[in-house]
mmCIF file of C-alpha atoms in Angstrom:
data_model
loop_
_atom_site.group_PDB
_atom_site.id
_atom_site.type_symbol
_atom_site.label_atom_id
_atom_site.label_comp_id
_atom_site.label_asym_id
_atom_site.label_seq_id
_atom_site.Cartn_x
_atom_site.Cartn_y
_atom_site.Cartn_z
ATOM 1 C CA PHE O 113 -0.857 -0.482 11.751
ATOM 2 C CA GLY O 114 -1.861 -2.937 14.467
ATOM 3 C CA ASP O 115 -2.976 -5.754 12.171
ATOM 4 C CA LEU O 116 0.212 -6.043 10.104
ATOM 5 C CA PRO O 117 1.822 -9.478 9.713
ATOM 6 C CA ARG O 118 4.837 -10.236 11.865
ATOM 7 C CA ASP O 119 8.126 -8.891 10.404
ATOM 8 C CA ALA O 120 6.303 -6.911 7.717
ATOM 9 C CA VAL O 121 7.969 -4.309 5.534
ATOM 10 C CA VAL O 122 5.534 -1.511 4.646
ATOM 11 C CA LEU O 123 6.145 0.814 1.683
ATOM 12 C CA LEU O 124 4.421 4.182 1.929
ATOM 13 C CA PRO O 125 4.438 6.675 -0.975
ATOM 14 C CA SER O 126 2.955 9.684 0.804
ATOM 15 C CA ALA O 127 4.250 11.967 3.522
ATOM 16 C CA ARG O 128 0.852 11.804 5.276
ATOM 17 C CA LEU O 129 1.020 8.003 5.580
ATOM 18 C CA LEU O 130 4.627 8.115 6.693
ATOM 19 C CA LEU O 131 3.769 10.682 9.358
ATOM 20 C CA ARG O 132 0.918 8.452 10.526
ATOM 21 C CA ALA O 133 3.351 5.500 10.771
ATOM 22 C CA ARG O 134 5.811 7.578 12.782
ATOM 23 C CA ALA O 135 3.004 8.616 15.137
ATOM 24 C CA ALA O 136 1.995 4.967 15.524
ATOM 25 C CA ALA O 137 5.597 4.031 16.323
ATOM 26 C CA ALA O 138 5.859 6.840 18.887
ATOM 27 C CA THR O 139 2.735 5.671 20.695
ATOM 28 C CA GLY O 140 3.661 1.987 20.580
ATOM 29 C CA ALA O 141 0.907 1.121 18.077
ATOM 30 C CA LEU O 142 3.507 0.031 15.514
ATOM 31 C CA ARG O 143 5.367 -3.105 16.576
ATOM 32 C CA PRO O 144 9.183 -2.950 16.536
ATOM 33 C CA ASP O 145 9.401 -5.945 14.145
ATOM 34 C CA VAL O 146 7.695 -3.895 11.396
ATOM 35 C CA ILE O 147 9.856 -1.838 9.030
ATOM 36 C CA VAL O 148 8.273 1.215 7.417
ATOM 37 C CA LEU O 149 9.905 2.704 4.328
ATOM 38 C CA GLY O 150 8.917 5.923 2.670
ATOM 39 C CA THR O 151 9.274 5.449 -1.064
ATOM 40 C CA THR O 152 10.268 9.071 -1.623
ATOM 41 C CA GLY O 153 12.571 11.476 0.149
ATOM 42 C CA MET O 154 14.292 9.138 2.595
ATOM 43 C CA SER O 155 17.213 10.800 4.320
ATOM 44 C CA ALA O 156 20.644 9.173 4.256
ATOM 45 C CA ARG O 157 20.442 8.684 8.027
ATOM 46 C CA ALA O 158 17.046 6.976 7.829
ATOM 47 C CA THR O 159 18.303 4.805 4.965
ATOM 48 C CA ARG O 160 21.367 3.689 6.923
ATOM 49 C CA ARG O 161 19.240 2.913 9.970
ATOM 50 C CA VAL O 162 16.771 0.778 7.981
ATOM 51 C CA VAL O 163 19.465 -1.096 6.038
ATOM 52 C CA SER O 164 21.506 -1.787 9.194
ATOM 53 C CA HIS O 165 18.351 -3.127 10.885
ATOM 54 C CA GLU O 166 17.418 -5.328 7.896
ATOM 55 C CA PRO O 167 20.035 -5.834 5.159
ATOM 56 C CA LEU O 168 17.422 -7.507 2.911
ATOM 57 C CA VAL O 169 15.910 -4.067 2.192
ATOM 58 C CA ALA O 170 19.177 -2.732 0.716
ATOM 59 C CA PRO O 171 18.337 -3.632 -2.926
ATOM 60 C CA LEU O 172 14.894 -2.057 -2.541
ATOM 61 C CA VAL O 173 16.345 1.105 -0.995
ATOM 62 C CA ARG O 174 18.880 1.248 -3.843
ATOM 63 C CA ASP O 175 16.074 1.000 -6.428
ATOM 64 C CA LEU O 176 14.131 3.766 -4.730
ATOM 65 C CA ALA O 177 17.202 6.005 -4.622
ATOM 66 C CA LEU O 178 18.245 5.337 -8.231
ATOM 67 C CA TYR O 179 14.928 4.994 -10.031
ATOM 68 C CA GLY O 180 12.315 6.425 -7.667
ATOM 69 C CA ALA O 181 10.470 3.093 -7.814
ATOM 70 C CA PRO O 182 11.155 -0.479 -6.779
ATOM 71 C CA GLU O 183 12.225 -3.069 -9.312
ATOM 72 C CA GLU O 184 10.320 -6.344 -9.510
ATOM 73 C CA PHE O 185 13.415 -8.350 -8.555
ATOM 74 C CA SER O 186 14.073 -6.441 -5.318
ATOM 75 C CA LEU O 187 10.400 -6.563 -4.286
ATOM 76 C CA SER O 188 10.179 -10.284 -5.040
ATOM 77 C CA GLN O 189 13.441 -11.038 -3.254
ATOM 78 C CA LEU O 190 12.275 -9.165 -0.150
ATOM 79 C CA SER O 191 8.750 -10.610 -0.200
ATOM 80 C CA ALA O 192 10.195 -14.135 -0.321
ATOM 81 C CA ALA O 193 11.752 -13.438 3.092
ATOM 82 C CA ARG O 194 9.307 -11.027 4.759
ATOM 83 C CA PRO O 195 5.710 -9.930 4.164
ATOM 84 C CA VAL O 196 5.763 -6.779 2.002
ATOM 85 C CA LEU O 197 2.762 -4.473 2.218
ATOM 86 C CA VAL O 198 2.329 -1.392 0.087
ATOM 87 C CA ALA O 199 0.209 1.588 -0.643
ATOM 88 C CA PHE O 200 0.546 1.454 -4.452
ATOM 89 C CA ASP O 201 2.213 4.403 -6.121
ATOM 90 C CA PRO O 202 0.928 5.129 -9.668
ATOM 91 C CA ARG O 203 4.515 5.904 -10.755
ATOM 92 C CA TRP O 204 5.403 2.245 -10.262
ATOM 93 C CA ASP O 205 5.319 -0.303 -13.046
ATOM 94 C CA LYS O 206 1.706 -1.401 -13.564
ATOM 95 C CA ARG O 207 2.843 -5.046 -13.583
ATOM 96 C CA PHE O 208 3.332 -4.771 -9.799
ATOM 97 C CA ALA O 209 -0.424 -4.398 -9.360
ATOM 98 C CA ARG O 210 -0.969 -8.001 -10.470
ATOM 99 C CA HIS O 211 1.231 -9.152 -7.570
ATOM 100 C CA LEU O 212 -0.944 -7.398 -4.991
ATOM 101 C CA LEU O 213 -3.758 -8.688 -2.819
ATOM 102 C CA PRO O 214 -5.681 -6.536 -0.336
ATOM 103 C CA GLU O 215 -4.707 -7.394 3.223
ATOM 104 C CA GLY O 216 -6.148 -5.184 5.908
ATOM 105 C CA ALA O 217 -5.359 -1.536 5.295
ATOM 106 C CA PHE O 218 -2.669 -2.204 2.693
ATOM 107 C CA ASP O 219 -2.013 -4.462 -0.291
ATOM 108 C CA ARG O 220 0.394 -7.363 0.101
ATOM 109 C CA TYR O 221 2.993 -8.021 -2.576
ATOM 110 C CA PHE O 222 3.510 -11.664 -3.584
ATOM 111 C CA VAL O 223 6.391 -13.102 -5.625
ATOM 112 C CA GLU O 224 3.996 -14.589 -8.177
ATOM 113 C CA PRO O 225 1.145 -12.612 -9.770
ATOM 114 C CA ARG O 226 -2.282 -13.347 -8.308
ATOM 115 C CA GLY O 227 -5.615 -13.912 -10.022
ATOM 116 C CA ALA O 228 -8.508 -11.500 -10.417
ATOM 117 C CA SER O 229 -10.959 -13.638 -8.441
ATOM 118 C CA GLU O 230 -8.499 -13.852 -5.544
ATOM 119 C CA ARG O 231 -8.196 -10.038 -5.501
ATOM 120 C CA VAL O 232 -11.981 -9.538 -5.468
ATOM 121 C CA LYS O 233 -12.362 -12.087 -2.663
ATOM 122 C CA THR O 234 -9.652 -10.574 -0.457
ATOM 123 C CA LEU O 235 -10.954 -7.056 -1.104
ATOM 124 C CA ALA O 236 -14.347 -8.089 0.275
ATOM 125 C CA ALA O 237 -12.614 -9.215 3.477
ATOM 126 C CA SER O 238 -10.785 -5.864 3.769
ATOM 127 C CA THR O 239 -13.782 -3.586 3.216
ATOM 128 C CA LEU O 240 -14.467 -1.052 5.955
ATOM 129 C CA ASP O 241 -17.614 -1.728 7.947
ATOM 130 C CA GLU O 242 -20.029 0.973 9.091
ATOM 131 C CA THR O 243 -18.436 1.207 12.555
ATOM 132 C CA ALA O 244 -15.053 1.934 10.978
ATOM 133 C CA MET O 245 -16.597 4.489 8.593
ATOM 134 C CA HIS O 246 -18.240 6.259 11.547
ATOM 135 C CA ALA O 247 -14.939 6.302 13.482
ATOM 136 C CA LEU O 248 -13.181 7.795 10.435
ATOM 137 C CA ALA O 249 -15.809 10.537 10.182
ATOM 138 C CA GLU O 250 -14.900 11.593 13.720
ATOM 139 C CA ASN O 251 -11.132 11.548 13.180
ATOM 140 C CA PRO O 252 -10.090 13.743 10.199
ATOM 141 C CA PRO O 253 -6.350 12.873 10.273
ATOM 142 C CA LEU O 254 -7.129 9.142 10.271
ATOM 143 C CA ARG O 255 -9.803 9.677 7.608
ATOM 144 C CA ASP O 256 -7.278 11.476 5.401
ATOM 145 C CA ALA O 257 -4.674 8.726 5.830
ATOM 146 C CA THR O 258 -7.311 6.084 5.083
ATOM 147 C CA HIS O 259 -8.290 8.055 1.996
ATOM 148 C CA ASP O 260 -4.663 7.854 0.806
ATOM 149 C CA VAL O 261 -4.601 4.076 1.335
ATOM 150 C CA LEU O 262 -7.956 3.462 -0.376
ATOM 151 C CA ARG O 263 -6.954 5.709 -3.270
ATOM 152 C CA ALA O 264 -3.696 3.774 -3.676
ATOM 153 C CA ARG O 265 -5.679 0.526 -3.702
ATOM 154 C CA ALA O 266 -8.103 1.871 -6.329
ATOM 155 C CA LEU O 267 -5.152 2.985 -8.474
ATOM 156 C CA ALA O 268 -3.593 -0.478 -8.176
ATOM 157 C CA ALA O 269 -6.926 -2.094 -9.023
ATOM 158 C CA ASN O 270 -7.282 0.059 -12.116
ATOM 159 C CA ALA O 271 -3.683 -0.765 -13.102
ATOM 160 C CA THR O 272 -4.527 -4.484 -13.194
ATOM 161 C CA GLY O 273 -7.091 -3.874 -15.947
ATOM 162 C CA GLU O 274 -9.551 -6.133 -14.092
ATOM 163 C CA ARG O 275 -12.896 -4.345 -14.328
ATOM 164 C CA GLU O 276 -14.702 -6.121 -11.462
ATOM 165 C CA TYR O 277 -11.816 -5.574 -9.055
ATOM 166 C CA ALA O 278 -11.337 -1.965 -10.156
ATOM 167 C CA ALA O 279 -15.062 -1.262 -9.748
ATOM 168 C CA ALA O 280 -15.089 -2.769 -6.240
ATOM 169 C CA ALA O 281 -11.974 -0.874 -5.098
ATOM 170 C CA THR O 282 -13.305 2.382 -6.551
ATOM 171 C CA ALA O 283 -16.653 1.813 -4.812
ATOM 172 C CA GLU O 284 -14.811 1.453 -1.492
ATOM 173 C CA LEU O 285 -13.004 4.742 -2.150
ATOM 174 C CA ARG O 286 -16.326 6.381 -3.067
ATOM 175 C CA ARG O 287 -17.808 5.456 0.350
ATOM 176 C CA LEU O 288 -15.091 7.447 2.097
ATOM 177 C CA ALA O 289 -14.314 10.190 -0.425
ATOM 178 C CA PRO O 290 -17.094 10.715 -2.970
ATOM 179 C CA ALA O 291 -15.411 13.865 -4.317
ATOM 180 C CA ASP O 292 -12.086 12.151 -5.094
ATOM 181 C CA PRO O 293 -11.194 12.737 -8.775
ATOM 182 C CA LEU O 294 -10.560 9.007 -9.250
ATOM 183 C CA VAL O 295 -14.174 8.324 -8.261
ATOM 184 C CA ARG O 296 -15.449 10.903 -10.747
ATOM 185 C CA ILE O 297 -13.340 9.454 -13.567
ATOM 186 C CA GLY O 298 -14.437 5.952 -12.668
ATOM 187 C CA VAL O 299 -13.190 2.569 -13.753
ATOM 188 C CA GLY O 300 -11.389 2.494 -17.065
ATOM 189 C CA GLY O 301 -11.833 6.238 -17.571
ATOM 190 C CA GLN O 302 -15.638 6.035 -17.728
ATOM 191 C CA ASN O 303 -17.675 8.511 -15.713
ATOM 192 C CA ASN O 304 -19.621 7.087 -12.764
#
């Protein structure tokens, strides 16, 4: 969480990632300008706190409460004002995936859809190096959270329908979690 853009809003679809964010906040590793939203199961108290801190998230919070997924308008409106980073949720509209570019650990949502070549290029810059892979091997909770993020990215990549990008994102997931069912299914439903 240390390399997030200033004033970022981060959407996390899993309890494990949300717990990791809370731990980062408790230890000071998550800057106070960053807003973290769980996309499922937010309490009324947490919702009020987030909306009072940043009223621009209110339409997004409403979408999550009513539909269980963000709407394109609320995501675009928010991302025009603040950087929005996500761990893609496969329940979301697949069109969202075309708005995403890998940026560090998460994918950044942009108002306008991005191109396939731009996604492949930014994914290469976000790939874990061997030092990071070794550190993950020694820290199971961090490895598991990273697995969730890489899996979300591979799901988003597959949702774009862009074979080269999907293959690259799935290969990154395979390095960390070779037994993940998404790796076994492969890109476009073909076995790898």
